[in-house]
Amino acid sequence: GDKFEFSAEAMRRAEVLQQSWWDLGAVLERWAEASRRPQVGQRPSRMELRTTLVMLDYAWASFEQKYIGELIEIEEKARRVIIHAIDHERNVAAFEKQHPAEKLQTVNAYVEAQRRLVGSIAHLNSVANVRRKGRDDLKVDVLFDAMNTLRRCDMAERRGESTERLIAARMLATDVTESFRAVREYLREVANCLERADPHLC
């Protein structure tokens, strides 16, 4: 999947925060040691403890501000992949409302819109699969071939033809078209609640 990283400045502030925690721990350890063994050393002064706490508070606020800001930006970038897919699905749907289904593949703008939609779905699949290879090389021709295969199967069956080859072809073509339809339905649903979409799946 795509890789998003925090900036060097965010990492620097994290290191400062970590050091501030260690400094506070050291001060408290000296306080505890002085309480257990007064003859060994003095407790840290009130001013030293106050200064250490102020530095920790400042480091925490500084890191939190940078971290949250960059986290929001990273999530927005991650969601752009699915936003593009949603836009392409809407374009395809608009063409489907304007033209008969059997004529769509002759409309160049529709073919291009489908190509963009299939490409965005393939890209979404590749970035969402972070533990195994996600396919991003499937082209729109696969979808159109499946649609055309189903039409040929329908025509053959109307002529009374029914062979194992036709049955197998219909099953494979149906798998392709149904998978594509399911993804399109998902894109339409998630468009209404995009803020709930897990950025790791984008």
C-alpha positions as a Markdown table, in Angstrom:
| # | Residue | x | y | z |
|---|---|---|---|---|
| 1 | Gly | 0.0 | 0.0 | 0.0 |
| 2 | Asp | 0.9 | 3.7 | -0.2 |
| 3 | Lys | 3.2 | 4.7 | 2.6 |
| 4 | Phe | 2.6 | 7.8 | 4.7 |
| 5 | Glu | 5.1 | 9.0 | 7.3 |
| 6 | Phe | 5.3 | 11.7 | 9.9 |
| 7 | Ser | 7.7 | 14.6 | 9.2 |
| 8 | Ala | 11.1 | 15.0 | 10.7 |
| 9 | Glu | 9.8 | 17.8 | 12.8 |
| 10 | Ala | 7.1 | 15.6 | 14.3 |
| 11 | Met | 9.7 | 13.0 | 15.1 |
| 12 | Arg | 12.0 | 15.6 | 16.7 |
| 13 | Arg | 9.2 | 16.8 | 19.0 |
| 14 | Ala | 8.5 | 13.2 | 19.9 |
| 15 | Glu | 12.1 | 12.8 | 21.0 |
| 16 | Val | 11.9 | 16.1 | 23.0 |
| 17 | Leu | 8.8 | 14.7 | 24.7 |
| 18 | Gln | 10.5 | 11.4 | 25.5 |
| 19 | Gln | 13.5 | 13.3 | 27.0 |
| 20 | Ser | 11.2 | 15.4 | 29.1 |
| 21 | Trp | 9.6 | 12.3 | 30.5 |
| 22 | Trp | 13.0 | 10.9 | 31.3 |
| 23 | Asp | 14.0 | 14.2 | 33.0 |
| 24 | Leu | 10.8 | 14.1 | 35.2 |
| 25 | Gly | 11.5 | 10.5 | 36.1 |
| 26 | Ala | 15.0 | 11.4 | 37.1 |
| 27 | Val | 13.8 | 14.2 | 39.3 |
| 28 | Leu | 11.1 | 12.0 | 41.0 |
| 29 | Glu | 13.7 | 9.3 | 41.5 |
| 30 | Arg | 16.0 | 11.7 | 43.3 |
| 31 | Trp | 13.0 | 12.8 | 45.4 |
| 32 | Ala | 12.2 | 9.3 | 46.3 |
| 33 | Glu | 15.8 | 8.4 | 47.1 |
| 34 | Ala | 16.2 | 11.5 | 49.3 |
| 35 | Ser | 13.0 | 10.4 | 51.2 |
| 36 | Arg | 14.4 | 6.9 | 51.8 |
| 37 | Arg | 18.0 | 8.0 | 52.6 |
| 38 | Pro | 18.1 | 11.6 | 53.7 |
| 39 | Gln | 21.8 | 11.4 | 54.4 |
| 40 | Val | 22.6 | 10.6 | 50.8 |
| 41 | Gly | 21.3 | 13.7 | 49.1 |
| 42 | Gln | 18.8 | 16.5 | 49.2 |
| 43 | Arg | 15.4 | 16.5 | 47.6 |
| 44 | Pro | 15.0 | 18.4 | 44.3 |
| 45 | Ser | 13.9 | 22.0 | 45.0 |
| 46 | Arg | 10.3 | 23.0 | 44.4 |
| 47 | Met | 11.6 | 25.3 | 41.6 |
| 48 | Glu | 13.4 | 22.4 | 39.9 |
| 49 | Leu | 10.3 | 20.2 | 40.0 |
| 50 | Arg | 8.1 | 23.0 | 38.7 |
| 51 | Thr | 10.5 | 23.7 | 35.8 |
| 52 | Thr | 10.7 | 20.1 | 34.9 |
| 53 | Leu | 6.9 | 19.8 | 34.9 |
| 54 | Val | 6.6 | 23.0 | 32.8 |
| 55 | Met | 9.0 | 21.6 | 30.2 |
| 56 | Leu | 7.1 | 18.3 | 30.1 |
| 57 | Asp | 3.8 | 20.1 | 29.6 |
| 58 | Tyr | 5.3 | 22.3 | 26.8 |
| 59 | Ala | 6.9 | 19.3 | 25.1 |
| 60 | Trp | 3.6 | 17.3 | 25.3 |
| 61 | Ala | 1.5 | 20.2 | 23.9 |
| 62 | Ser | 4.0 | 20.9 | 21.1 |
| 63 | Phe | 4.2 | 17.2 | 20.1 |
| 64 | Glu | 0.4 | 16.7 | 20.3 |
| 65 | Gln | -0.3 | 19.8 | 18.1 |
| 66 | Lys | 2.1 | 18.6 | 15.4 |
| 67 | Tyr | 1.1 | 14.9 | 15.7 |
| 68 | Ile | -2.7 | 15.6 | 15.4 |
| 69 | Gly | -2.2 | 18.0 | 12.6 |
| 70 | Glu | -0.1 | 15.7 | 10.5 |
| 71 | Leu | -2.4 | 12.7 | 11.4 |
| 72 | Ile | -5.4 | 14.6 | 10.0 |
| 73 | Glu | -3.4 | 15.4 | 6.9 |
| 74 | Ile | -2.3 | 11.8 | 6.4 |
| 75 | Glu | -5.9 | 10.6 | 6.7 |
| 76 | Glu | -7.1 | 13.1 | 4.2 |
| 77 | Lys | -4.4 | 12.0 | 1.7 |
| 78 | Ala | -5.2 | 8.3 | 2.3 |
| 79 | Arg | -8.9 | 9.0 | 1.7 |
| 80 | Arg | -8.2 | 10.7 | -1.7 |
| 81 | Val | -7.9 | 7.3 | -3.3 |
| 82 | Ile | -11.4 | 6.3 | -2.4 |
| 83 | Ile | -12.7 | 9.8 | -3.1 |
| 84 | His | -11.4 | 9.5 | -6.7 |
| 85 | Ala | -13.1 | 6.1 | -7.1 |
| 86 | Ile | -16.4 | 7.6 | -5.8 |
| 87 | Asp | -16.2 | 10.4 | -8.4 |
| 88 | His | -15.5 | 8.0 | -11.2 |
| 89 | Glu | -18.4 | 5.8 | -10.2 |
| 90 | Arg | -20.7 | 8.8 | -10.3 |
| 91 | Asn | -19.5 | 9.6 | -13.8 |
| 92 | Val | -20.2 | 6.1 | -15.0 |
| 93 | Ala | -23.6 | 6.1 | -13.4 |
| 94 | Ala | -24.5 | 9.4 | -15.1 |
| 95 | Phe | -23.6 | 7.9 | -18.5 |
| 96 | Glu | -25.7 | 4.8 | -17.7 |
| 97 | Lys | -28.7 | 7.0 | -17.2 |
| 98 | Gln | -28.3 | 8.7 | -20.5 |
| 99 | His | -27.7 | 5.8 | -22.8 |
| 100 | Pro | -29.2 | 2.3 | -23.4 |
| 101 | Ala | -27.1 | -0.5 | -21.9 |
| 102 | Glu | -26.5 | -2.1 | -25.3 |
| 103 | Lys | -25.1 | 1.1 | -26.7 |
| 104 | Leu | -22.8 | 2.2 | -23.9 |
| 105 | Gln | -19.7 | 0.5 | -25.2 |
| 106 | Thr | -20.0 | 2.6 | -28.4 |
| 107 | Val | -19.8 | 5.8 | -26.4 |
| 108 | Asn | -16.1 | 6.8 | -26.1 |
| 109 | Ala | -16.6 | 9.0 | -23.1 |
| 110 | Tyr | -18.4 | 6.2 | -21.3 |
| 111 | Val | -15.6 | 3.8 | -22.1 |
| 112 | Glu | -13.0 | 6.3 | -20.8 |
| 113 | Ala | -15.1 | 6.8 | -17.6 |
| 114 | Gln | -15.3 | 3.0 | -17.1 |
| 115 | Arg | -11.5 | 2.8 | -17.7 |
| 116 | Arg | -10.9 | 5.4 | -15.0 |
| 117 | Leu | -13.3 | 3.7 | -12.6 |
| 118 | Val | -11.7 | 0.2 | -13.0 |
| 119 | Gly | -8.3 | 1.8 | -12.7 |
| 120 | Ser | -9.2 | 3.5 | -9.4 |
| 121 | Ile | -10.8 | 0.3 | -8.0 |
| 122 | Ala | -7.6 | -1.6 | -8.9 |
| 123 | His | -5.5 | 1.1 | -7.2 |
| 124 | Leu | -7.7 | 1.0 | -4.2 |
| 125 | Asn | -7.3 | -2.8 | -4.0 |
| 126 | Ser | -3.6 | -2.5 | -4.2 |
| 127 | Val | -3.2 | 0.1 | -1.5 |
| 128 | Ala | -5.7 | -1.7 | 0.8 |
| 129 | Asn | -3.8 | -5.0 | 0.7 |
| 130 | Val | -0.8 | -4.2 | 2.8 |
| 131 | Arg | 0.1 | -7.8 | 3.8 |
| 132 | Arg | -0.2 | -9.4 | 0.4 |
| 133 | Lys | 0.0 | -8.2 | -3.2 |
| 134 | Gly | -3.1 | -6.5 | -4.3 |
| 135 | Arg | -3.8 | -6.5 | -8.0 |
| 136 | Asp | -3.7 | -3.2 | -9.7 |
| 137 | Asp | -3.1 | -4.4 | -13.3 |
| 138 | Leu | -6.7 | -5.4 | -14.2 |
| 139 | Lys | -8.0 | -3.3 | -17.1 |
| 140 | Val | -11.5 | -2.3 | -18.2 |
| 141 | Asp | -11.2 | -4.8 | -21.1 |
| 142 | Val | -11.7 | -7.6 | -18.5 |
| 143 | Leu | -15.0 | -6.1 | -17.5 |
| 144 | Phe | -16.2 | -5.4 | -21.0 |
| 145 | Asp | -15.2 | -9.0 | -22.1 |
| 146 | Ala | -17.3 | -10.4 | -19.2 |
| 147 | Met | -20.3 | -8.2 | -20.2 |
| 148 | Asn | -20.1 | -9.3 | -23.8 |
| 149 | Thr | -19.7 | -12.9 | -22.8 |
| 150 | Leu | -22.9 | -12.8 | -20.8 |
| 151 | Arg | -24.7 | -11.3 | -23.8 |
| 152 | Arg | -23.4 | -14.1 | -26.1 |
| 153 | Cys | -24.4 | -16.7 | -23.5 |
| 154 | Asp | -27.9 | -15.2 | -23.4 |
| 155 | Met | -28.2 | -15.3 | -27.2 |
| 156 | Ala | -26.9 | -18.9 | -27.3 |
| 157 | Glu | -29.4 | -20.0 | -24.7 |
| 158 | Arg | -32.3 | -18.4 | -26.6 |
| 159 | Arg | -31.2 | -20.5 | -29.5 |
| 160 | Gly | -31.5 | -23.6 | -27.4 |
| 161 | Glu | -27.8 | -24.1 | -27.0 |
| 162 | Ser | -26.5 | -25.2 | -23.6 |
| 163 | Thr | -23.0 | -26.7 | -23.2 |
| 164 | Glu | -20.6 | -27.1 | -20.3 |
| 165 | Arg | -18.4 | -24.5 | -22.0 |
| 166 | Leu | -21.2 | -22.0 | -22.0 |
| 167 | Ile | -22.1 | -22.7 | -18.4 |
| 168 | Ala | -18.4 | -22.2 | -17.4 |
| 169 | Ala | -18.1 | -19.0 | -19.4 |
| 170 | Arg | -21.3 | -17.6 | -17.8 |
| 171 | Met | -20.0 | -18.5 | -14.3 |
| 172 | Leu | -16.7 | -16.7 | -14.8 |
| 173 | Ala | -18.2 | -13.7 | -16.5 |
| 174 | Thr | -20.9 | -13.5 | -13.7 |
| 175 | Asp | -18.2 | -13.5 | -11.1 |
| 176 | Val | -16.4 | -10.6 | -12.7 |
| 177 | Thr | -19.6 | -8.4 | -13.3 |
| 178 | Glu | -21.0 | -9.2 | -9.8 |
| 179 | Ser | -17.7 | -8.3 | -8.1 |
| 180 | Phe | -17.6 | -5.1 | -10.0 |
| 181 | Arg | -21.3 | -4.3 | -9.1 |
| 182 | Ala | -20.6 | -5.0 | -5.4 |
| 183 | Val | -17.7 | -2.6 | -5.4 |
| 184 | Arg | -19.8 | 0.1 | -7.0 |
| 185 | Glu | -22.5 | -0.4 | -4.4 |
| 186 | Tyr | -19.9 | -0.1 | -1.7 |
| 187 | Leu | -18.6 | 3.2 | -3.2 |
| 188 | Arg | -22.1 | 4.6 | -3.3 |
| 189 | Glu | -22.7 | 3.7 | 0.3 |
| 190 | Val | -19.4 | 4.9 | 1.6 |
| 191 | Ala | -19.8 | 8.2 | -0.2 |
| 192 | Asn | -22.5 | 9.1 | 2.4 |
| 193 | Cys | -20.3 | 8.3 | 5.4 |
| 194 | Leu | -16.8 | 8.9 | 4.2 |
| 195 | Glu | -15.6 | 10.1 | 7.6 |
| 196 | Arg | -16.2 | 6.6 | 9.0 |
| 197 | Ala | -14.1 | 4.9 | 6.3 |
| 198 | Asp | -10.9 | 3.5 | 7.8 |
| 199 | Pro | -7.9 | 5.3 | 6.2 |
| 200 | His | -6.0 | 2.1 | 6.3 |
| 201 | Leu | -8.5 | 0.6 | 3.7 |
| 202 | Cys | -7.9 | 3.6 | 1.4 |
